[in-house]
CSV table of C-alpha atoms and ligand atoms in Angstrom, one decimal:
chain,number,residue,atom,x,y,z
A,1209,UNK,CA,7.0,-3.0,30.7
A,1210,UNK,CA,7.6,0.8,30.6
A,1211,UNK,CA,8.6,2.0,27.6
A,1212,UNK,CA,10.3,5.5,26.5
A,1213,UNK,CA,9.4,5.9,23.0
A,1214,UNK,CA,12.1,8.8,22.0
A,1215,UNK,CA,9.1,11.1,20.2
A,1216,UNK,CA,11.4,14.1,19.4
A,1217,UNK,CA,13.9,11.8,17.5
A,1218,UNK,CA,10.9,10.0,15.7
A,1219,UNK,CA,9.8,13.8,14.8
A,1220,UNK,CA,13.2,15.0,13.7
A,1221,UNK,CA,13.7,11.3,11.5
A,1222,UNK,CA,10.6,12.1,10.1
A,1223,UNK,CA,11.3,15.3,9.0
A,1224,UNK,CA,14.5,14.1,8.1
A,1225,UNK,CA,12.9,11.6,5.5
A,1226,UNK,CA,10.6,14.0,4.1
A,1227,UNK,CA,13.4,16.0,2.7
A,1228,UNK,CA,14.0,12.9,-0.2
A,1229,UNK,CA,11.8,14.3,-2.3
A,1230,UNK,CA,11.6,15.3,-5.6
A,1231,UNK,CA,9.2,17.9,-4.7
A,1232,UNK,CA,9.2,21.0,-2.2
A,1233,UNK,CA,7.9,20.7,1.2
A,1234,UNK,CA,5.3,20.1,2.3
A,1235,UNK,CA,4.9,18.1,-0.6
A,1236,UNK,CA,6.7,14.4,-0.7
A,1237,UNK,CA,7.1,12.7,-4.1
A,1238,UNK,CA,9.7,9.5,-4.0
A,1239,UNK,CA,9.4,7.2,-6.5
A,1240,UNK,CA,10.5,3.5,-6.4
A,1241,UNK,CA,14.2,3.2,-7.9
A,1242,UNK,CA,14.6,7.5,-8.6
A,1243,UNK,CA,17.5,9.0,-7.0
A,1244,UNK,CA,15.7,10.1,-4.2
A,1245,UNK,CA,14.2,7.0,-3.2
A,1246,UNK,CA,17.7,5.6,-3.6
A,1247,UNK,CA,19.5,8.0,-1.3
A,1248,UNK,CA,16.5,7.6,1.0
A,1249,UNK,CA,17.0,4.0,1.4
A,1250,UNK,CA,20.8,4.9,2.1
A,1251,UNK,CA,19.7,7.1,5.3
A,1252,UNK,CA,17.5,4.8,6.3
A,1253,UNK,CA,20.1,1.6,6.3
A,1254,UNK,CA,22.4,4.0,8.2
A,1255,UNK,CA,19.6,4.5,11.2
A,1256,UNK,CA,19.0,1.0,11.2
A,1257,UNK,CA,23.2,-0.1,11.2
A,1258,UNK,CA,23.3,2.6,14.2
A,1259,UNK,CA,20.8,0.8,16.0
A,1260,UNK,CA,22.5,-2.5,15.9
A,1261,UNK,CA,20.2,-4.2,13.5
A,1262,UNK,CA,21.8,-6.3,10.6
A,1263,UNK,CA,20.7,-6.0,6.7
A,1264,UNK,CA,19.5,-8.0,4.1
A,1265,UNK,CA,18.2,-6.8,1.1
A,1266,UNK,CA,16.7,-9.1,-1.8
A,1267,UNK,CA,16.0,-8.4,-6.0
A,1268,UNK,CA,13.4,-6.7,-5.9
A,1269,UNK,CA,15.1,-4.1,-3.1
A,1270,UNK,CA,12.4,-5.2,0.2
A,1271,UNK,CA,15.2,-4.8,3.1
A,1272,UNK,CA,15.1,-6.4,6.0
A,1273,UNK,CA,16.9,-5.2,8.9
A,1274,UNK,CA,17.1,-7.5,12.1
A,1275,UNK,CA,17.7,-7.6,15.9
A,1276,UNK,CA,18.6,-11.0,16.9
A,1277,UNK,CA,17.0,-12.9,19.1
A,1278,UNK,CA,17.6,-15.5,21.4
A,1279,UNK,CA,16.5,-18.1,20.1
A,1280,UNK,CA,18.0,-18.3,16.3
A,1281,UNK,CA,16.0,-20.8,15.2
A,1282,UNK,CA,12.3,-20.2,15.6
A,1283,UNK,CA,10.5,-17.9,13.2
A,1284,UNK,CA,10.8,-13.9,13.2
A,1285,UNK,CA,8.5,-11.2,14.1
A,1286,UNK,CA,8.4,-8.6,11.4
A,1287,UNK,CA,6.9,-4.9,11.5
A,1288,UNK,CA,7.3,-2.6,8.6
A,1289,UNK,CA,5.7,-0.5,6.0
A,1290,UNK,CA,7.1,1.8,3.0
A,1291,UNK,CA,8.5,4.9,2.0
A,1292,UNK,CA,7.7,5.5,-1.8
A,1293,UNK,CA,5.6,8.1,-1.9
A,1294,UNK,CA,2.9,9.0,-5.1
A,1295,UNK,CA,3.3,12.2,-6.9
A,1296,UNK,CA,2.4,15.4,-4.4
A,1297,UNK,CA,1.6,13.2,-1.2
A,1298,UNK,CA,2.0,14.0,2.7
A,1299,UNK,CA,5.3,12.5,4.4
A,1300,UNK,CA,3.2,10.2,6.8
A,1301,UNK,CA,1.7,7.0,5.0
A,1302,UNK,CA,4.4,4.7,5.0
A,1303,UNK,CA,6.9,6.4,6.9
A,1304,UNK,CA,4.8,6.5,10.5
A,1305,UNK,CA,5.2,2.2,9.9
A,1306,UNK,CA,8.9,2.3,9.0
A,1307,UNK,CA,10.4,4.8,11.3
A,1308,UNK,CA,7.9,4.0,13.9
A,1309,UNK,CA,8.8,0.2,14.0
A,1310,UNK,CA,12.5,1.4,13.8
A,1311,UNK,CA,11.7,3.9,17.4
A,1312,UNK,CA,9.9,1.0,18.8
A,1313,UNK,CA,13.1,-1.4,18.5
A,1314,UNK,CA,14.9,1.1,19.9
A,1315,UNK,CA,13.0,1.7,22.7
A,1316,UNK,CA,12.8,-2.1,23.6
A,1317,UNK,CA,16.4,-2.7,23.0
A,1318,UNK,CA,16.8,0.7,26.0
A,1319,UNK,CA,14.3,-0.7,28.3
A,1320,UNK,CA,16.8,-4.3,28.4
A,1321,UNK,CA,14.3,-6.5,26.6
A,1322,UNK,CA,15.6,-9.5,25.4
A,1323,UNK,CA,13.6,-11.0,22.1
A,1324,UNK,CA,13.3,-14.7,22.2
A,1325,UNK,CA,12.4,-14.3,18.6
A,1326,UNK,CA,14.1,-12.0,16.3
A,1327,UNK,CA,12.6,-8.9,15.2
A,1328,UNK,CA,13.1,-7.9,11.4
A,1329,UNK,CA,12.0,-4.1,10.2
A,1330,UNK,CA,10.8,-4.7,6.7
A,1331,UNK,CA,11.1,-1.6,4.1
A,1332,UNK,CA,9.0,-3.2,1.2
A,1333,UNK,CA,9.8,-1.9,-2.3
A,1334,UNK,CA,7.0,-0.1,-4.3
A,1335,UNK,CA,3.7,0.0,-2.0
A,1336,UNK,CA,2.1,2.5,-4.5
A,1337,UNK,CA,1.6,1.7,-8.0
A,1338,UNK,CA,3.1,4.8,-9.4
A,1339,UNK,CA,6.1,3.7,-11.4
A,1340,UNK,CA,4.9,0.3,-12.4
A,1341,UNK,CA,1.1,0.1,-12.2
A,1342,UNK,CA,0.8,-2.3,-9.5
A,1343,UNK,CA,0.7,-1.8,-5.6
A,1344,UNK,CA,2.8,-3.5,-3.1
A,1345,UNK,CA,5.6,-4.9,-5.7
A,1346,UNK,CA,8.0,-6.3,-2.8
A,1347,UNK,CA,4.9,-7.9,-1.2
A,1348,UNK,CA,3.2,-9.0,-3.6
A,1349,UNK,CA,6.7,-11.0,-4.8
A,1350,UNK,CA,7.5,-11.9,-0.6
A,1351,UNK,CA,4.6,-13.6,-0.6
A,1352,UNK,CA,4.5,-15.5,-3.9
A,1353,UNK,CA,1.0,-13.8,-5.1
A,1354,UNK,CA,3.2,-11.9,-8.0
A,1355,UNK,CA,5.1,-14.9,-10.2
A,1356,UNK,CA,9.0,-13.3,-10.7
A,1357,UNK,CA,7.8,-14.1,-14.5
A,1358,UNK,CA,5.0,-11.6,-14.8
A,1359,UNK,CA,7.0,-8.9,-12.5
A,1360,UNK,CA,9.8,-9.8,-15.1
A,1361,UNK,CA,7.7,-8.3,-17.8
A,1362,UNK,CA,7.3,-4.7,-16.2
A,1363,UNK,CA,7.7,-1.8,-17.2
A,1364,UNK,CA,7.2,2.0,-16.2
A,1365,UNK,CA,5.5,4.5,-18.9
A,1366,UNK,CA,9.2,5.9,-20.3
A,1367,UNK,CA,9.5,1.7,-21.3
A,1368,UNK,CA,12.5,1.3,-18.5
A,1369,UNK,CA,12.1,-3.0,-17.2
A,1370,UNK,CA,11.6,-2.9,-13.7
A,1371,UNK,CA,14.8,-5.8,-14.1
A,1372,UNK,CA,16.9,-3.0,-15.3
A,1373,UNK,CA,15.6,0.0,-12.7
A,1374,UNK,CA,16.2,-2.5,-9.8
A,1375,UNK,CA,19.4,-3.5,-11.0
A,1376,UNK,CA,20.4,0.1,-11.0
A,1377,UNK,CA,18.9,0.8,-7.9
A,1378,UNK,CA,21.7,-1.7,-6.8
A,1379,UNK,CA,19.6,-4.5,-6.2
A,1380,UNK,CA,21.0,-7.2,-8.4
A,1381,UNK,CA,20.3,-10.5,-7.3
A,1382,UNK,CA,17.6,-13.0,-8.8
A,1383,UNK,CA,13.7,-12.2,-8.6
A,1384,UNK,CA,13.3,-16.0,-8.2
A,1385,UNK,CA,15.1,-15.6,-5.0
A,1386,UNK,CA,12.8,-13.4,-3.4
A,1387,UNK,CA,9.8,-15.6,-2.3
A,1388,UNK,CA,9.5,-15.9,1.2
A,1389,UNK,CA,8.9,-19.6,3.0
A,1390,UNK,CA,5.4,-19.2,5.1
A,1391,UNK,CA,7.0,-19.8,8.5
A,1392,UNK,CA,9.7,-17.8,7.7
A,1393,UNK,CA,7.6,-14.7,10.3
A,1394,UNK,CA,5.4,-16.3,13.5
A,1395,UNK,CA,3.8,-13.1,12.7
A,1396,UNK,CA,3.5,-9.8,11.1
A,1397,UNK,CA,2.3,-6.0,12.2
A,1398,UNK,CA,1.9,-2.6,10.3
A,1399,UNK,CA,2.1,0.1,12.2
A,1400,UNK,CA,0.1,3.0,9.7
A,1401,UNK,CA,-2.2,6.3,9.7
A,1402,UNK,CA,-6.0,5.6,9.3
A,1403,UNK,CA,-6.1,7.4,5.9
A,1404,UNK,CA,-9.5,7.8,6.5
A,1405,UNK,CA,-11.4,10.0,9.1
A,1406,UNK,CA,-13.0,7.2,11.7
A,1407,UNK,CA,-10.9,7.2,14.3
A,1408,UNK,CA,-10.3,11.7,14.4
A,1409,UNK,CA,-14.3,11.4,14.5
A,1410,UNK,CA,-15.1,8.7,17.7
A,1411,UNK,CA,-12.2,10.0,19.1
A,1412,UNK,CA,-10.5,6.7,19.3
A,1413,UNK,CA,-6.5,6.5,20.1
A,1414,UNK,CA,-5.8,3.4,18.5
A,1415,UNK,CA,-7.6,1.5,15.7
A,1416,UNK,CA,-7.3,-2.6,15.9
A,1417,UNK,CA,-7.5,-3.7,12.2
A,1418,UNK,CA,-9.7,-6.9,11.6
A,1419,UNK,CA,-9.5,-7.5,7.9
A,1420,UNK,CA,-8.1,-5.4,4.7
A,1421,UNK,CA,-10.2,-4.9,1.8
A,1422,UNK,CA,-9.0,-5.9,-1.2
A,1423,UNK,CA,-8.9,-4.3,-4.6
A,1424,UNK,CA,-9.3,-5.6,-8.2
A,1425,UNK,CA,-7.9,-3.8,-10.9
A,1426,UNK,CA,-9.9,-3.6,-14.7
A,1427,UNK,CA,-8.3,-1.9,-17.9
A,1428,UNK,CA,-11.1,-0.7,-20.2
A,1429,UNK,CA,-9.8,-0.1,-23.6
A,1430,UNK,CA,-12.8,1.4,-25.9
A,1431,UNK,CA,-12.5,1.9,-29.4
A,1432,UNK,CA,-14.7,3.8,-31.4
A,1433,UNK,CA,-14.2,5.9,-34.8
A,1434,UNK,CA,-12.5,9.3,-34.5
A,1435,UNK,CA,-13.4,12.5,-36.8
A,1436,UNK,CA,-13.8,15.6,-37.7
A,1437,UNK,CA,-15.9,17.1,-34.4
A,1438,UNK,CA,-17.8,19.7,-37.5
A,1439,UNK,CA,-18.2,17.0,-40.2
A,1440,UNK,CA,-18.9,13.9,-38.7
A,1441,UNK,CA,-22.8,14.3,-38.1
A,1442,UNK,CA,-24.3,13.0,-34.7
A,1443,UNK,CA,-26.3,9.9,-35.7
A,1444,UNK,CA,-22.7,8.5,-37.7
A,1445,UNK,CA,-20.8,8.6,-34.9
A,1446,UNK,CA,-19.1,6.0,-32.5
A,1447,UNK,CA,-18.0,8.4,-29.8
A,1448,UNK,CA,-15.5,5.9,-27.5
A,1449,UNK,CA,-15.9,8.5,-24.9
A,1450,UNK,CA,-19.3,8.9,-24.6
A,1451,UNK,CA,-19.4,5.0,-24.2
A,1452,UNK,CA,-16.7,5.3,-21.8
A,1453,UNK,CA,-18.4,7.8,-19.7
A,1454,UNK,CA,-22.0,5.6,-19.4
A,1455,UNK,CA,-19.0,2.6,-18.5
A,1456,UNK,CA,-18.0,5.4,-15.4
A,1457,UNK,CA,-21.8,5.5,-14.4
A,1458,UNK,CA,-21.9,2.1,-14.6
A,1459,UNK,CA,-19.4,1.5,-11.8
A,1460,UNK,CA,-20.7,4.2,-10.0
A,1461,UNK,CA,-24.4,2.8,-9.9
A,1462,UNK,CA,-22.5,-1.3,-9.2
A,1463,UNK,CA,-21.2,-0.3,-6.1
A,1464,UNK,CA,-24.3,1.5,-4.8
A,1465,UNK,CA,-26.5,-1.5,-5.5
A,1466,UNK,CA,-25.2,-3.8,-3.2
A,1467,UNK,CA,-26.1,-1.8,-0.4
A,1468,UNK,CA,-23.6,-2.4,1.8
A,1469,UNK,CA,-21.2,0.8,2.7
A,1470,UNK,CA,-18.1,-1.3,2.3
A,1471,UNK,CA,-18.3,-1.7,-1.8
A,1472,UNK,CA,-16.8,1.1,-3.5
A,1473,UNK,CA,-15.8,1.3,-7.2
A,1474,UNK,CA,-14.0,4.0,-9.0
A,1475,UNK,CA,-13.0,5.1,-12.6
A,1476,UNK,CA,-9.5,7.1,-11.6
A,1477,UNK,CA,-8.2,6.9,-14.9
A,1478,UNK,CA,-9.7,8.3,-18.4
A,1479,UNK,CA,-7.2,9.0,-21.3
A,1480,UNK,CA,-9.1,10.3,-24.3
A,1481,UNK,CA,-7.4,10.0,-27.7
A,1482,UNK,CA,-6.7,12.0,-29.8
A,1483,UNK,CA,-7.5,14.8,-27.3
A,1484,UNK,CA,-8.2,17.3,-29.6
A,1485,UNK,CA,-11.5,19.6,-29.2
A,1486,UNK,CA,-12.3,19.5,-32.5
A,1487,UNK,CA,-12.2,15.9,-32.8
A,1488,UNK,CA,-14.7,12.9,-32.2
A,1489,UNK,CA,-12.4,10.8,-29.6
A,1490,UNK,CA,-11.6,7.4,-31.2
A,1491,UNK,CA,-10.1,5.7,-28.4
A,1492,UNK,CA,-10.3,5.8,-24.5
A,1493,UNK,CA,-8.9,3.8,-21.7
A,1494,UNK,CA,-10.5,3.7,-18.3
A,1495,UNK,CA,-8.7,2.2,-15.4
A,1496,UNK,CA,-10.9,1.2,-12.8
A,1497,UNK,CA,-10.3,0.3,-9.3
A,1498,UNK,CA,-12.9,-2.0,-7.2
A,1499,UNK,CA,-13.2,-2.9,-3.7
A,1500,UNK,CA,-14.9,-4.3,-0.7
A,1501,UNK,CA,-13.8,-6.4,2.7
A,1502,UNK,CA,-16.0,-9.1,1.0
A,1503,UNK,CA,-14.3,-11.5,-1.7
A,1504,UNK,CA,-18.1,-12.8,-3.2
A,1505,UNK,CA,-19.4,-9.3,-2.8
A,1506,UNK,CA,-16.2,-7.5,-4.6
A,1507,UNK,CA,-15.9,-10.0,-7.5
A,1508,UNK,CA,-19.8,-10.1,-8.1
A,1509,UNK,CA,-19.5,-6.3,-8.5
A,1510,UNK,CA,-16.4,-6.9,-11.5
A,1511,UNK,CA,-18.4,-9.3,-13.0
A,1512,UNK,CA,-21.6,-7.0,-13.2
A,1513,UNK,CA,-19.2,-3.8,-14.1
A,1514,UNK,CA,-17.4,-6.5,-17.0
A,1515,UNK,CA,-21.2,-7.4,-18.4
A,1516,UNK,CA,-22.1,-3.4,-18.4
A,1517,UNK,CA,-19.1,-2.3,-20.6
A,1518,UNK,CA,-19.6,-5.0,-23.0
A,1519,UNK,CA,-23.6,-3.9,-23.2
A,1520,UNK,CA,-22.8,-0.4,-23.4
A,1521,UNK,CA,-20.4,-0.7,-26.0
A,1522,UNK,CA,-22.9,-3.4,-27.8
A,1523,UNK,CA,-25.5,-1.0,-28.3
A,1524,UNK,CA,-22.7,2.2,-29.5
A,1525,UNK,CA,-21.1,-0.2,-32.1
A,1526,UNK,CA,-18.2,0.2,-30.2
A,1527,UNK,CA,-15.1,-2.3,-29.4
A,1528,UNK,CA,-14.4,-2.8,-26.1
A,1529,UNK,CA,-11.6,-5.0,-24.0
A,1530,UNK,CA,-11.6,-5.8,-20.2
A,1531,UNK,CA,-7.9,-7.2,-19.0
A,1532,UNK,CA,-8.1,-7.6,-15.0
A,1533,UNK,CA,-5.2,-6.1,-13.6
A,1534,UNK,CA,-5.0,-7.2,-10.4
A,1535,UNK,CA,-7.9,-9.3,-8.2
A,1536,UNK,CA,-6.6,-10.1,-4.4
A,1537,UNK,CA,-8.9,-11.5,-2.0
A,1538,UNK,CA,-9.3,-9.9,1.3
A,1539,UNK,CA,-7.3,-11.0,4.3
A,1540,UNK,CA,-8.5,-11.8,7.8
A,1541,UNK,CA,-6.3,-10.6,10.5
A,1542,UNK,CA,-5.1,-12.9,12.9
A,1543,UNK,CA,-7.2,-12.9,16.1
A,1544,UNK,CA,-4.3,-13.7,18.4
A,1545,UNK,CA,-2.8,-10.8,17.3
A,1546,UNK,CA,-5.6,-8.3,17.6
A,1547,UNK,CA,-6.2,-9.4,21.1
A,1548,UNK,CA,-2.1,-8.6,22.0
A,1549,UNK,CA,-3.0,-5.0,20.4
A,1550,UNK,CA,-6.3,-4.5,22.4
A,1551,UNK,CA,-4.1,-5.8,25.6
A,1552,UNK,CA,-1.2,-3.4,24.8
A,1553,UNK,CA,-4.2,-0.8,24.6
A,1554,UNK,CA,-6.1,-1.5,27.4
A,1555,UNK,CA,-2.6,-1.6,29.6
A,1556,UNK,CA,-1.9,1.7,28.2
A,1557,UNK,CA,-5.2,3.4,28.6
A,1558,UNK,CA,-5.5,3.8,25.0
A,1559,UNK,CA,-9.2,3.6,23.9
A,1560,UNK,CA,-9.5,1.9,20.8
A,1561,UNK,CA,-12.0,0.3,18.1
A,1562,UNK,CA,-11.9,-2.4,16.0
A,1563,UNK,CA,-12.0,-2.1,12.2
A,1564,UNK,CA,-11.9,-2.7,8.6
A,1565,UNK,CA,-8.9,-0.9,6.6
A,1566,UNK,CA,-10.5,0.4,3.4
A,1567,UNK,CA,-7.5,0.9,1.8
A,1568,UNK,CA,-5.0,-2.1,1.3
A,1569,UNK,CA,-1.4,-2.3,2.5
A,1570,UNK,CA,1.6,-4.6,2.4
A,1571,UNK,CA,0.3,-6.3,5.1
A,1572,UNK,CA,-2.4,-7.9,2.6
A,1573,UNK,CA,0.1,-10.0,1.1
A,1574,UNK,CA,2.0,-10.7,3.8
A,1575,UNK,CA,-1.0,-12.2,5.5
A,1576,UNK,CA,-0.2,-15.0,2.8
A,1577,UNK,CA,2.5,-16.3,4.4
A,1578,UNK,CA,2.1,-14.8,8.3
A,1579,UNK,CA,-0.5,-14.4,10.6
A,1580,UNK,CA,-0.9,-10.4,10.1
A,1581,UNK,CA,-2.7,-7.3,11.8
A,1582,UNK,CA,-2.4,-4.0,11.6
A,1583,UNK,CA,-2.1,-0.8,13.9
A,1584,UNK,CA,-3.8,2.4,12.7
A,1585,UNK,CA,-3.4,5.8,14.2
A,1586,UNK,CA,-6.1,8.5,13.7
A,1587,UNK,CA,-5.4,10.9,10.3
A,1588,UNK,CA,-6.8,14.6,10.6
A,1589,UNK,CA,-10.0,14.7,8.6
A,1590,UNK,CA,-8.9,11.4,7.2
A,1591,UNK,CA,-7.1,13.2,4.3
A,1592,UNK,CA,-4.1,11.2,2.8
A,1593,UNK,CA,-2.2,11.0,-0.3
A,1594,UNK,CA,-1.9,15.1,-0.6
A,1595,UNK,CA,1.0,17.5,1.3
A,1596,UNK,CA,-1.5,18.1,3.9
A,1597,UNK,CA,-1.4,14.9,5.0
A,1598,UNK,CA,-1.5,15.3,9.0
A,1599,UNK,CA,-1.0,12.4,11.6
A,1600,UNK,CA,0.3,13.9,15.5
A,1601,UNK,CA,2.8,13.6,17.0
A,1602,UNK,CA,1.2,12.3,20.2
A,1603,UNK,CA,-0.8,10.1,18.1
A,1604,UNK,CA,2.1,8.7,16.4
A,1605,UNK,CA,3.8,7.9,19.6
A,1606,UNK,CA,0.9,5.9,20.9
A,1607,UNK,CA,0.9,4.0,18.4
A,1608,UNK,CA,4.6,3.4,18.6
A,1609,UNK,CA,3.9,2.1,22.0
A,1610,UNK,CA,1.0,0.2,21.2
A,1611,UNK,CA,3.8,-1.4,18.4
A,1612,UNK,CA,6.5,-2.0,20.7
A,1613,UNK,CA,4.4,-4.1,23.1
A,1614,UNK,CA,3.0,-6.0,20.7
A,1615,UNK,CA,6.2,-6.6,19.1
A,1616,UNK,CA,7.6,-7.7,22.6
A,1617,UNK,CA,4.5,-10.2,23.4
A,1618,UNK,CA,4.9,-11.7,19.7
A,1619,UNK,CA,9.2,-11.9,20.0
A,1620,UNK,CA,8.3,-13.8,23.6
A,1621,UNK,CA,6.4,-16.6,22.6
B,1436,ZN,ZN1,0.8,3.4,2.8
């Protein structure tokens, strides 16, 4: 099949995106449910209309915008990604997977392909856990891993409910409602940048994703007694921040000692209370964010990190409480599907590697209900989530290509 992926249009749409923001280029800042994320959304659904594809949007605002296939019947291929953005970040992540699936329709519907399965461009709602805490919100809830209940419950740090920011966000239907069926997709792909420096470094096109790492989530809340930083005398005190930064050490030192590169645990968070210089912080709370590609691995790290805290805190006279956040096993993509991908490279003269993504993705969840994989293009020096954020535009169209055919195989069986 040869394919004419329309790059300058992909690079103009891109550019086009990055201007919803709520801060000034280069850096991109779209939060789930603001204005800008709103009007965003609006652009987007226009591009999509234009392009012949019909829309359906559920609660919790995940759109889904379709080209039919011929057979109506049999179960959908879906592509997609997101376009929220955190607080100063690059206008790739997300986007490259959303506007790339988008150019890769296009460029099947101009070469005359006809889908036997349909093919359904998913824009999932709230992939970055800015506004409400959690990643992948619309995933999460697609694929039945989030209870509507729980997600009922949220909130974002000025005390707005999610149920109220969706609603006016426009998307008013019933959080019930949006659970997918598994068979609903034959399959899903994620078209995405690297975020990480492998594939710049070997010099590999194309990166064929095996399995996603997946993340649990700890809240440390430490409590301690507060003071006067002059009068309270060193052997009185129950500093909850020095507690809380052995608890940091703690993680570091749990990931390092299972010796395998792909555990990694972080303290991102540390809010000290009262904050004052002058006095002996009371209270802390550490968020803490835990990882690896291996399910026994990853959880026997949380459960060594859980028995540290309470130790620490044991032997400071401190009080300390552990809620788990978020613990999602680690998916296994879809062998069928990564051999279409190293076809559609190896027909394309791509050269390509197979690998772990570090960092997790919609695509996690939806491997709940579809057989999933994931396309990653090479990031320069692997830097992500800051303005300078860089993914090329050659780089982005091969990976558009690599999309398209793989779309087309999946839509044909
Ligand atoms: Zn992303």
């Amino acid at each position: 099949m040869n394919l004419q992926i329309d790059s300058q249009r992909l690079d103009s749409e891109l550019q086009e995106l990055a201007a919803f923001s709520e801060t000034p280029s280069p850096a991109i800042t779209r939060i789930v449910f603001s204005e800008q994320d709103v009007a965003a959304r609006a652009w987007l659904k226009q591009k999509c209309a234009s392009a012949g594809l019909s829309i359906r949007e559920d609660a919790a605002g995940n759109t889904f915008a379709r080209w039919q296939g011929t057979d109506a019947n049999s179960a959908s291929v879906g592509t997609g990604s997101h376009i929220d953005a955190i607080p100063n970040a690059g206008r790739f992540d997300g986007t490259v997977g959303v506007l790339g699936g988008l150019e890769a329709i296009r460029a099947l519907q101009a070469s005359g392909f006809a889908p036997k399965r349909s093919i359904e461009l998913i824009l999932f709602t709230s992939e970055e856990p800015t506004r409400f805490g959690i990643g992948c919100l619309g995933s999460r809830l697609l694929s039945g891993v989030l209870k509507p209940e729980r997600a009922k419950t949220f909130k974002d740090r000025e005390g707005n409910s999610l149920e109220d920011l969706r609603r006016s966000a426009g998307f008013t239907g019933d959080l019930d409602r949006v659970k997918l069926h598994p068979g609903r997709y034959s399959a899903f792909v994620e078209l995405h940048i690297e975020q990480g420096p492998r594939l710049e470094a070997q010099n590999q096109e194309i990166g064929i994703v095996t399995s996603i790492a997946a993340p649990a989530g700890l809240r440390v809340s430490i409590t301690g007694s507060g003071g006067h930083a002059g009068a309270v005398l060193m052997r009185e005190r129950k500093d909850a921040f020095v507690g809380a930064a052995e608890m940091a050490i703690a993680v570091e030192a749990a990931a390092l000692r299972t010796g395998s590169a792909d555990s990694v645990a972080t303290t991102g968070i540390c809010s000290v209370f009262p904050g004052a210089v002058n006095s002996v912080p009371s209270h802390v709370k550490l968020e803490i964010d835990v990882r690896d590609s291996d399910l026994a691995r990853r959880d026997a790290m949380v459960t060594v990190i859980t028995e540290e805290c309470k130790a620490i805190a044991g032997r400071r006279h401190l009080e300390v409480d552990l809620e788990t956040v978020n613990s999602d096993a680690p998916a296994a993509c879809d062998p069928a599907i990564v051999s279409l991908i190293t076809n559609a490279c190896q027909q394309l003269g791509l050269t390509h590697t197979k690998m772990v993504s570090r960092a997790y993705h919609d695509s996690l969840f939806m491997s709940h209900i579809a057989p999933t994989s994931m396309i990653f293009i090479p990031c320069h020096l692997g830097i992500s989530h800051r303005p300078d954020e860089f993914a090329s535009l050659r780089d982005i169209t091969n990976g558009v290509t690599v999309l398209a055919h793989t779309l087309a195989a999946l839509a044909s069986q």
